Tab-separated table of C-alpha atoms and ligand atoms in Angstrom:
chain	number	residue	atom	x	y	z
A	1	UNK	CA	101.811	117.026	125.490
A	2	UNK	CA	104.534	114.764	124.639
A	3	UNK	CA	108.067	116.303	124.001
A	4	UNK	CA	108.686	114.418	120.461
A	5	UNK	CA	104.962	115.575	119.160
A	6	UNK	CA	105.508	119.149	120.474
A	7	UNK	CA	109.194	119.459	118.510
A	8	UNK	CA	107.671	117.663	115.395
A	9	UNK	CA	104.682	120.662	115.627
A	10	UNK	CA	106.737	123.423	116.561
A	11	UNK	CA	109.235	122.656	113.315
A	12	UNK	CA	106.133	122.720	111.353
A	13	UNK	CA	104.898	126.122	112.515
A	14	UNK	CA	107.820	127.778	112.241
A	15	UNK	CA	108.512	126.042	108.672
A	16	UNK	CA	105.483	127.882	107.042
A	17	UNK	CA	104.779	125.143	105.233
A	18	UNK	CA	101.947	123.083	104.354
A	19	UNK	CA	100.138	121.038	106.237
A	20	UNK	CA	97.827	117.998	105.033
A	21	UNK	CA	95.014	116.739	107.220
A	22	UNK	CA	93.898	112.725	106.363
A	23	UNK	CA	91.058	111.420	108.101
A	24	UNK	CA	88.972	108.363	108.046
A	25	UNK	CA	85.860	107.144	110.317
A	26	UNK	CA	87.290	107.544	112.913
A	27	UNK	CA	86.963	111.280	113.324
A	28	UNK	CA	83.556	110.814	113.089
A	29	UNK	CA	83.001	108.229	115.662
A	30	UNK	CA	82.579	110.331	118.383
A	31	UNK	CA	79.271	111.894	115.873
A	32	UNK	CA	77.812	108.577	116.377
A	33	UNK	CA	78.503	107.555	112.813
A	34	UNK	CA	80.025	103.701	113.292
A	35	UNK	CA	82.924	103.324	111.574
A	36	UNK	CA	83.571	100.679	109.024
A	37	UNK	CA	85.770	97.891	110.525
A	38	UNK	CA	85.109	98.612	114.070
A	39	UNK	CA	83.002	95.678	116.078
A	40	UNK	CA	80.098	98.032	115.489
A	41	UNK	CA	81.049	99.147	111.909
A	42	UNK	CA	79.158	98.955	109.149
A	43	UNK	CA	81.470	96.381	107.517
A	44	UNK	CA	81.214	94.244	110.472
A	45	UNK	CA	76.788	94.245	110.287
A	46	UNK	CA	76.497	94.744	106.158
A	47	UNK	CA	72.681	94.103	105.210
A	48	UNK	CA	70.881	90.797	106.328
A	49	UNK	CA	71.054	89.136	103.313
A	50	UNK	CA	74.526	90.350	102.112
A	51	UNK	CA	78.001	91.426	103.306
A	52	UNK	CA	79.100	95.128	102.767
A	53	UNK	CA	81.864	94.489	100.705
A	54	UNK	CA	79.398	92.630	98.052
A	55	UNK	CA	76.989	95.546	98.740
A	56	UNK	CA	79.213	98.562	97.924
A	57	UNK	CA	79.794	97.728	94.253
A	58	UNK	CA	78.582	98.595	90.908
A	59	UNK	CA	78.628	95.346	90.029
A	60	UNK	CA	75.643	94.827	92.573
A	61	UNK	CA	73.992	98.312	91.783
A	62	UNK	CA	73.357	97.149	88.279
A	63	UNK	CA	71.685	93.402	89.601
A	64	UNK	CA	69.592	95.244	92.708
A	65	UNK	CA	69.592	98.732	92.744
A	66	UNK	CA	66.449	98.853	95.183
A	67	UNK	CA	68.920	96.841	97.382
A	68	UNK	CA	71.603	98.818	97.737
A	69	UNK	CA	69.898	102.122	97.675
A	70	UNK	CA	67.871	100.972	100.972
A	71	UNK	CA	71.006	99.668	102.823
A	72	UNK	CA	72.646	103.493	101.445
A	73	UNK	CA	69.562	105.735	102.385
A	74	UNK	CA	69.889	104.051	106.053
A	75	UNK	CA	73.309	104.961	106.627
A	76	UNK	CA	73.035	108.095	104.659
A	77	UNK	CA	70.279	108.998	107.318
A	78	UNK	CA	72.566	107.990	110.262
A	79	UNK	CA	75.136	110.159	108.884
A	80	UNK	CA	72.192	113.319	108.047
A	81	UNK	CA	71.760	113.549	111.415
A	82	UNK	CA	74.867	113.450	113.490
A	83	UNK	CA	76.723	116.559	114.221
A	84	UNK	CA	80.343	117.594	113.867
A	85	UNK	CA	82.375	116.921	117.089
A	86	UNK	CA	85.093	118.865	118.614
A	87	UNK	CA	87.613	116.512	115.816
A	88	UNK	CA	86.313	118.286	112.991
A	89	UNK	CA	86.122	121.923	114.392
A	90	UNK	CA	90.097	121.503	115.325
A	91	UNK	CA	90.224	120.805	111.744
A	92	UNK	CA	88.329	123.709	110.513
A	93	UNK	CA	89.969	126.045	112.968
A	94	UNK	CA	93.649	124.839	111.462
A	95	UNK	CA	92.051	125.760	108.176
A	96	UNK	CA	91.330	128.900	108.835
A	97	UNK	CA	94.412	129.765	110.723
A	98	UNK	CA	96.704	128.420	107.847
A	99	UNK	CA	94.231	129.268	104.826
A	100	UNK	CA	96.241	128.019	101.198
A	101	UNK	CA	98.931	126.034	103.340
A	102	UNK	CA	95.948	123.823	104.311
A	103	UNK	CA	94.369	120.802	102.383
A	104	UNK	CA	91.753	118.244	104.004
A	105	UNK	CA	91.975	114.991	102.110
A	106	UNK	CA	88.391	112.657	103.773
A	107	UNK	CA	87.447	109.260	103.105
A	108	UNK	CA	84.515	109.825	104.717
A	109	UNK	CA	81.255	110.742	102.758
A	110	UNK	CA	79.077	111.723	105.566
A	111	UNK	CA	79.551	115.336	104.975
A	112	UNK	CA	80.570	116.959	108.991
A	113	UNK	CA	83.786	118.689	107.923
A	114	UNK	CA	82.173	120.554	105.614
A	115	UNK	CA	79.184	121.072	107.697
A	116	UNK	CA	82.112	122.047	110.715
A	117	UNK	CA	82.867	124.528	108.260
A	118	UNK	CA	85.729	123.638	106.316
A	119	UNK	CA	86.375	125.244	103.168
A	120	UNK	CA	84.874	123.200	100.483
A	121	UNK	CA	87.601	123.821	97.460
A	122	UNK	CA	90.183	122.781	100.200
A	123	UNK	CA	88.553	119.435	101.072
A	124	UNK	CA	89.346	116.429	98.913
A	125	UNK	CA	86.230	113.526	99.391
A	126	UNK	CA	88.289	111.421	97.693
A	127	UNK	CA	85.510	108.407	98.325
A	128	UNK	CA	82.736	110.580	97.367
A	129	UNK	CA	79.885	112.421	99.510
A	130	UNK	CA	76.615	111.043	100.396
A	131	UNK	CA	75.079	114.373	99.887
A	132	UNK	CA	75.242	113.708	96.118
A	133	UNK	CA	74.121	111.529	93.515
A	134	UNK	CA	74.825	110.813	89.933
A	135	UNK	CA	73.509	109.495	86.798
A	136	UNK	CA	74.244	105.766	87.090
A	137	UNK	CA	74.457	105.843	83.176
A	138	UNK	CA	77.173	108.784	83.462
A	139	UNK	CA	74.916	110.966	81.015
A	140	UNK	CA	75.395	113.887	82.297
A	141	UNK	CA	79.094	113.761	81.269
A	142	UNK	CA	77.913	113.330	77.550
A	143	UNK	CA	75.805	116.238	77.493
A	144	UNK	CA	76.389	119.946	78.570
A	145	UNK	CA	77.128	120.093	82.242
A	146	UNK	CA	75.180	122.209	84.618
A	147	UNK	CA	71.958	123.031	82.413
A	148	UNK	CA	70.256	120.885	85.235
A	149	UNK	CA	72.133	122.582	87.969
A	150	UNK	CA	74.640	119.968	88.170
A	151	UNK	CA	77.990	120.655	89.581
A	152	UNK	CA	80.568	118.483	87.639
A	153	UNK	CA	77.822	116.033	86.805
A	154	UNK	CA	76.549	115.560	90.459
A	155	UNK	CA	72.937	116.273	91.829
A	156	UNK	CA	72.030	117.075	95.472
A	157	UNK	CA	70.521	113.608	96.586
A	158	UNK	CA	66.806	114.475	97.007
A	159	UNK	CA	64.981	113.843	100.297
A	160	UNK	CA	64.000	110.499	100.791
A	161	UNK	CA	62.840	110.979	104.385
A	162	UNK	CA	63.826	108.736	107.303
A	163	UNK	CA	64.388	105.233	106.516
A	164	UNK	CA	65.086	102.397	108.414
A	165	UNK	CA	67.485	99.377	107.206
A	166	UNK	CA	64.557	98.241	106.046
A	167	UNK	CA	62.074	100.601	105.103
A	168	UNK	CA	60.576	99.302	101.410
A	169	UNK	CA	61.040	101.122	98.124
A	170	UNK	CA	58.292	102.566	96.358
A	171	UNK	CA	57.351	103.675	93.029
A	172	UNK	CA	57.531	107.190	94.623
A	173	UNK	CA	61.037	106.458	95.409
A	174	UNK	CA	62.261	105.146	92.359
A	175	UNK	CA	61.261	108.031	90.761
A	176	UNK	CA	62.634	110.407	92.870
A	177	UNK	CA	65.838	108.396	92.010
A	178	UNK	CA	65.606	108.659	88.205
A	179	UNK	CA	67.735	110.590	86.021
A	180	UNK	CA	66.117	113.902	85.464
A	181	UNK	CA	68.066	114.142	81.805
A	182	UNK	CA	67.649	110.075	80.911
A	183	UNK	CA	65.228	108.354	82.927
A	184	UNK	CA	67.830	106.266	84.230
A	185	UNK	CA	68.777	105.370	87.939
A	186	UNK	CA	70.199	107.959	89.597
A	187	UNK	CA	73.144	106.159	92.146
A	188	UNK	CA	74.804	107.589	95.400
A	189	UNK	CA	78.034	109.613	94.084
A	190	UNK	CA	80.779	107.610	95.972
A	191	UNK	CA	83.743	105.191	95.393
A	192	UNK	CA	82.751	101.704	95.133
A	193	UNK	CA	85.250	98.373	96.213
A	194	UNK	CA	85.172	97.719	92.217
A	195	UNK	CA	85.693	101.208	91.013
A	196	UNK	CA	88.373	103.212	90.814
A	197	UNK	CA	89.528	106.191	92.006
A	198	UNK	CA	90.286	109.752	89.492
A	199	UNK	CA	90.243	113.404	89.828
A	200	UNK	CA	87.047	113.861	87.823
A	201	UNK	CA	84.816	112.305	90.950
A	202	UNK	CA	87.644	111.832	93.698
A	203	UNK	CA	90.209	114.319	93.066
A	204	UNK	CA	92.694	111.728	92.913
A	205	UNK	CA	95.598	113.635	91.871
A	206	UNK	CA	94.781	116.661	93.723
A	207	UNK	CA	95.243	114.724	97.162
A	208	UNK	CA	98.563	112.990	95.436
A	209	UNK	CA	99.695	117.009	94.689
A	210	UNK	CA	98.811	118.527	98.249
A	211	UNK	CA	100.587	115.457	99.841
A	212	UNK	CA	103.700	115.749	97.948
A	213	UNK	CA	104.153	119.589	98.812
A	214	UNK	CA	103.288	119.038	102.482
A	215	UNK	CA	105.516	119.833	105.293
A	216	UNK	CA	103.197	118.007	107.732
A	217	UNK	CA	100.943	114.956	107.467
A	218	UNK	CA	98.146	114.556	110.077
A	219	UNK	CA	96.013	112.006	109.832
A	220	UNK	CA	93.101	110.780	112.260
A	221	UNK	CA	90.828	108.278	112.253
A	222	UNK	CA	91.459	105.738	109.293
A	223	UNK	CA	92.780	101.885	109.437
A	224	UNK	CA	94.933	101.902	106.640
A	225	UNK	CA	92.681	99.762	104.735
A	226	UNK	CA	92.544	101.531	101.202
A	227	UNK	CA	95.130	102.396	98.419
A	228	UNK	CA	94.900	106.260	97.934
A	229	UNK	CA	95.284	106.872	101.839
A	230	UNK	CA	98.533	104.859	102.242
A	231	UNK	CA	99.863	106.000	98.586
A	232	UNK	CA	99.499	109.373	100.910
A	233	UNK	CA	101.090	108.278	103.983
A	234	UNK	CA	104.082	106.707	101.914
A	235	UNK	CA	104.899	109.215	100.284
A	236	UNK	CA	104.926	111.448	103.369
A	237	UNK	CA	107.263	109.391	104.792
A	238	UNK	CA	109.541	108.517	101.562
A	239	UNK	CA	109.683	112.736	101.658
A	240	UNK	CA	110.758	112.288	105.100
A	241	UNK	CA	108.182	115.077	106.402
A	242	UNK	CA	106.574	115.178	109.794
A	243	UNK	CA	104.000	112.782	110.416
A	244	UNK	CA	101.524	112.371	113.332
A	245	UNK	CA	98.605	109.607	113.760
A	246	UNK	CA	95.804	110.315	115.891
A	247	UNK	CA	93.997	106.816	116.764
A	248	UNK	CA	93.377	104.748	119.610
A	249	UNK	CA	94.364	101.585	117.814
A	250	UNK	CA	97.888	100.995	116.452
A	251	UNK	CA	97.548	101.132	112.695
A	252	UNK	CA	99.594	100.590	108.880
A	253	UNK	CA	100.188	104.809	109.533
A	254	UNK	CA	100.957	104.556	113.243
A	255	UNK	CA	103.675	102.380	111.921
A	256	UNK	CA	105.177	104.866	109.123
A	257	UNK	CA	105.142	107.646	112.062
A	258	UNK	CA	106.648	105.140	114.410
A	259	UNK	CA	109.413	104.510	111.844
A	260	UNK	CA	109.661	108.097	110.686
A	261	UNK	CA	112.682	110.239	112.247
A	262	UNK	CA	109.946	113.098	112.486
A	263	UNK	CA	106.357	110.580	113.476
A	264	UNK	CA	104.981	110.501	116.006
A	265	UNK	CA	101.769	108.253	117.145
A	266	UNK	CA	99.149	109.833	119.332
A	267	UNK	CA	97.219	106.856	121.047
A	268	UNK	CA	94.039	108.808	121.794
A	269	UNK	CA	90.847	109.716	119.858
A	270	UNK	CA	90.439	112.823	117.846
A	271	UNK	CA	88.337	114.529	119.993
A	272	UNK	CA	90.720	114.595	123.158
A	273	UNK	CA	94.246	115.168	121.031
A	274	UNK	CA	93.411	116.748	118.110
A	275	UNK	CA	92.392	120.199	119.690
A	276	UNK	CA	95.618	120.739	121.686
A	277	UNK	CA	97.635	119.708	118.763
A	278	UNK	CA	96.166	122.023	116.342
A	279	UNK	CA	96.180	124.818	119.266
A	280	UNK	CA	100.439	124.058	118.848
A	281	UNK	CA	100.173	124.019	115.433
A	282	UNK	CA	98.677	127.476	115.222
A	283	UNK	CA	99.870	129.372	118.452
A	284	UNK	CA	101.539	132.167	117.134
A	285	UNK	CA	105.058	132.944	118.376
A	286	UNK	CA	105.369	136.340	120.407
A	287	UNK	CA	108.540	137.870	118.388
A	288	UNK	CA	110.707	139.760	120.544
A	289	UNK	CA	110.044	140.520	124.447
A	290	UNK	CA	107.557	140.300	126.175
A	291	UNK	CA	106.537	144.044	126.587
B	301	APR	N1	89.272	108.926	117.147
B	301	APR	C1	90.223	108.557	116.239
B	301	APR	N2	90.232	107.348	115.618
B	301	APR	C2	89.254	106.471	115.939
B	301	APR	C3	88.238	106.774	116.883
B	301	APR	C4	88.283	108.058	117.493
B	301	APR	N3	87.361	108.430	118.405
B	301	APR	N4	87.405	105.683	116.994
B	301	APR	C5	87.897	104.746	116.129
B	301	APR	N5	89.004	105.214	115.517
B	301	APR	C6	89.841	104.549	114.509
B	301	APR	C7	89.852	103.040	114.580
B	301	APR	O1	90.848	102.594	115.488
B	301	APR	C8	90.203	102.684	113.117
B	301	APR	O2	91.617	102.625	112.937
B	301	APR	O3	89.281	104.859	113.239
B	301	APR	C9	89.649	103.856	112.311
B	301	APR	C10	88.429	103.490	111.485
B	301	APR	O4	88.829	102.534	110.527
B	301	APR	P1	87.758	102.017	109.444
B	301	APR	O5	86.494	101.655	110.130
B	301	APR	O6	88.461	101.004	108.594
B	301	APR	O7	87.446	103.325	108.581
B	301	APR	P2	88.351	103.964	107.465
B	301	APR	O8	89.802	103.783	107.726
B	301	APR	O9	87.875	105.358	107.261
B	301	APR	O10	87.926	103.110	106.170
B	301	APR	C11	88.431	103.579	104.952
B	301	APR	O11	87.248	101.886	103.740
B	301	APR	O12	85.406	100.633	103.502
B	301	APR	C12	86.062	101.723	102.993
B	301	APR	O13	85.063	103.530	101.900
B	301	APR	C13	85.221	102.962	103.154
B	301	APR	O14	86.027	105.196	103.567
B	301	APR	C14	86.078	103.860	104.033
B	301	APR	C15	87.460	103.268	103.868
């Protein structure tokens, strides 16, 4: 391991502090899950008849729901059955190992770190999580919460089988994706381009609070494409705290660790670096000699 990145880990062992792990689609490439911007990403291949960017809005939700719930239920299914890699059990192992003094802040929605077994009130989805859906019509938020089992006004997204990119919708379907309090359509519970994000649905300012209390900022995986993500990785480096990026690509936070007194950029994907680097992170000193 590289002198700089074992200094910048051993100071943030032996600070106690907190540590804040960011990832993106990257950590999940090595699932099989195509990442957004890469040549095979999702971005890049959209829906025959539209682009993604046009796709993931509510703007086109609310002119062709049956549209944009077939491309979703595609890559929802791509995501249902991948598995966590070695990337996301690192992850889970550092939480365990640092318990409170850990917060996972994902802009991924496909679910593996908390299938790797990270602890759910300590990861942040900030762009949602494909396991969920919500009324479209936000009634839920109106009434009482929960009498429907809802957890802060989301549903488990109900089975829709296998589908191909384009497998058709059917009456069966759309009901299935109704509104179980108002009849209306029920829509996939994550951030879209023309939405914003909050705390209510994205724990906006819970990400904003772990990263400005961190002593370390790790993040894997993620082109520095969106706001909340590089609000995160400014302010880590404004605070001057250690940073490391884990990514085979340079990036917007390979830069900020590259310009950081205490970055460093790890040009490798998460799978080969990110195991030895939590291993540092957690190996616990022997105090005293050797006996
Ligand atoms: N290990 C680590 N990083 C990897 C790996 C890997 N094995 N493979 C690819 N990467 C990197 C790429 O170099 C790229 O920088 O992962 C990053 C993926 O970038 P994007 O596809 O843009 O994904 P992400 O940054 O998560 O996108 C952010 O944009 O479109 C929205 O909501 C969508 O959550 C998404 C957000």
């Amino acid at each position: 391991m590289e002198r700089e990145l074992t200094n910048i880990l051993d100071e943030a062992r032996r600070s106690g502090g907190s540590i804040v792990a960011l990832t993106g689609a990257g950590i999940s490439a090595e699932s099989g899950i195509p990442t957004f911007r890469g040549t095979e990403g999702y971005w890049v291949i959209g829906s025959k008849n539209y682009m993604p960017q046009e796709m993931a809005t509510q703007e086109m939700f609310r002119r062709a729901p049956e549209e944009v719930w077939r491309w979703y239920l595609y890559r929802f299914g791509v995501c249902k059955y991948a598995q966590p890699n070695a990337g996301h059990r690192a992850l889970v192992s550092l939480d365990r190992a640092l318990g409170d003094r850990f917060q996972l802040v994902t802009q991924n929605i496909d679910g593996l770190h908390l299938r790797a077994g990270a602890t759910p009130n300590r990861t942040h989805c900030i762009h949602g999580d494909a396991a969920f859906v919500r009324c479209a019509d936000a009634c839920s938020h109106a009434a009482s919460q929960g009498e429907l089992g809802e957890q802060h006004g989301k549903l488990p997204l109900p089975d829709m089988g296998v589908r191909g990119a384009d497998t058709p919708f059917t009456e069966a379907d759309r009901s299935r994706l109704s509104c179980p309090r108002c009849g209306a359509w029920l829509r996939p519970h994550v951030l879209w381009f023309d939405e914003y994000y909050d705390e209510e649905n994205y724990r906006m300012q819970t990400a904003l609070r772990a990263a400005s209390q961190a002593s370390l900022l790790l993040v894997v995986g993620t082109s520095g494409a969106t706001t909340l993500p590089m609000q995160i990785g400014e302010l880590a480096f404004r605070r001057g705290i250690g940073m490391i990026d884990v990514n085979p690509e340079e990036n917007p936070f390979s830069d900020l660790c590259q310009a950081s007194a205490k970055g460093f950029f790890v040009r490798g994907s998460a799978c080969e670096r990110l195991p030895e680097i939590v291993q540092a992170l957690t190996a616990f000193e022997v105090s005293g000699p050797v006996v």
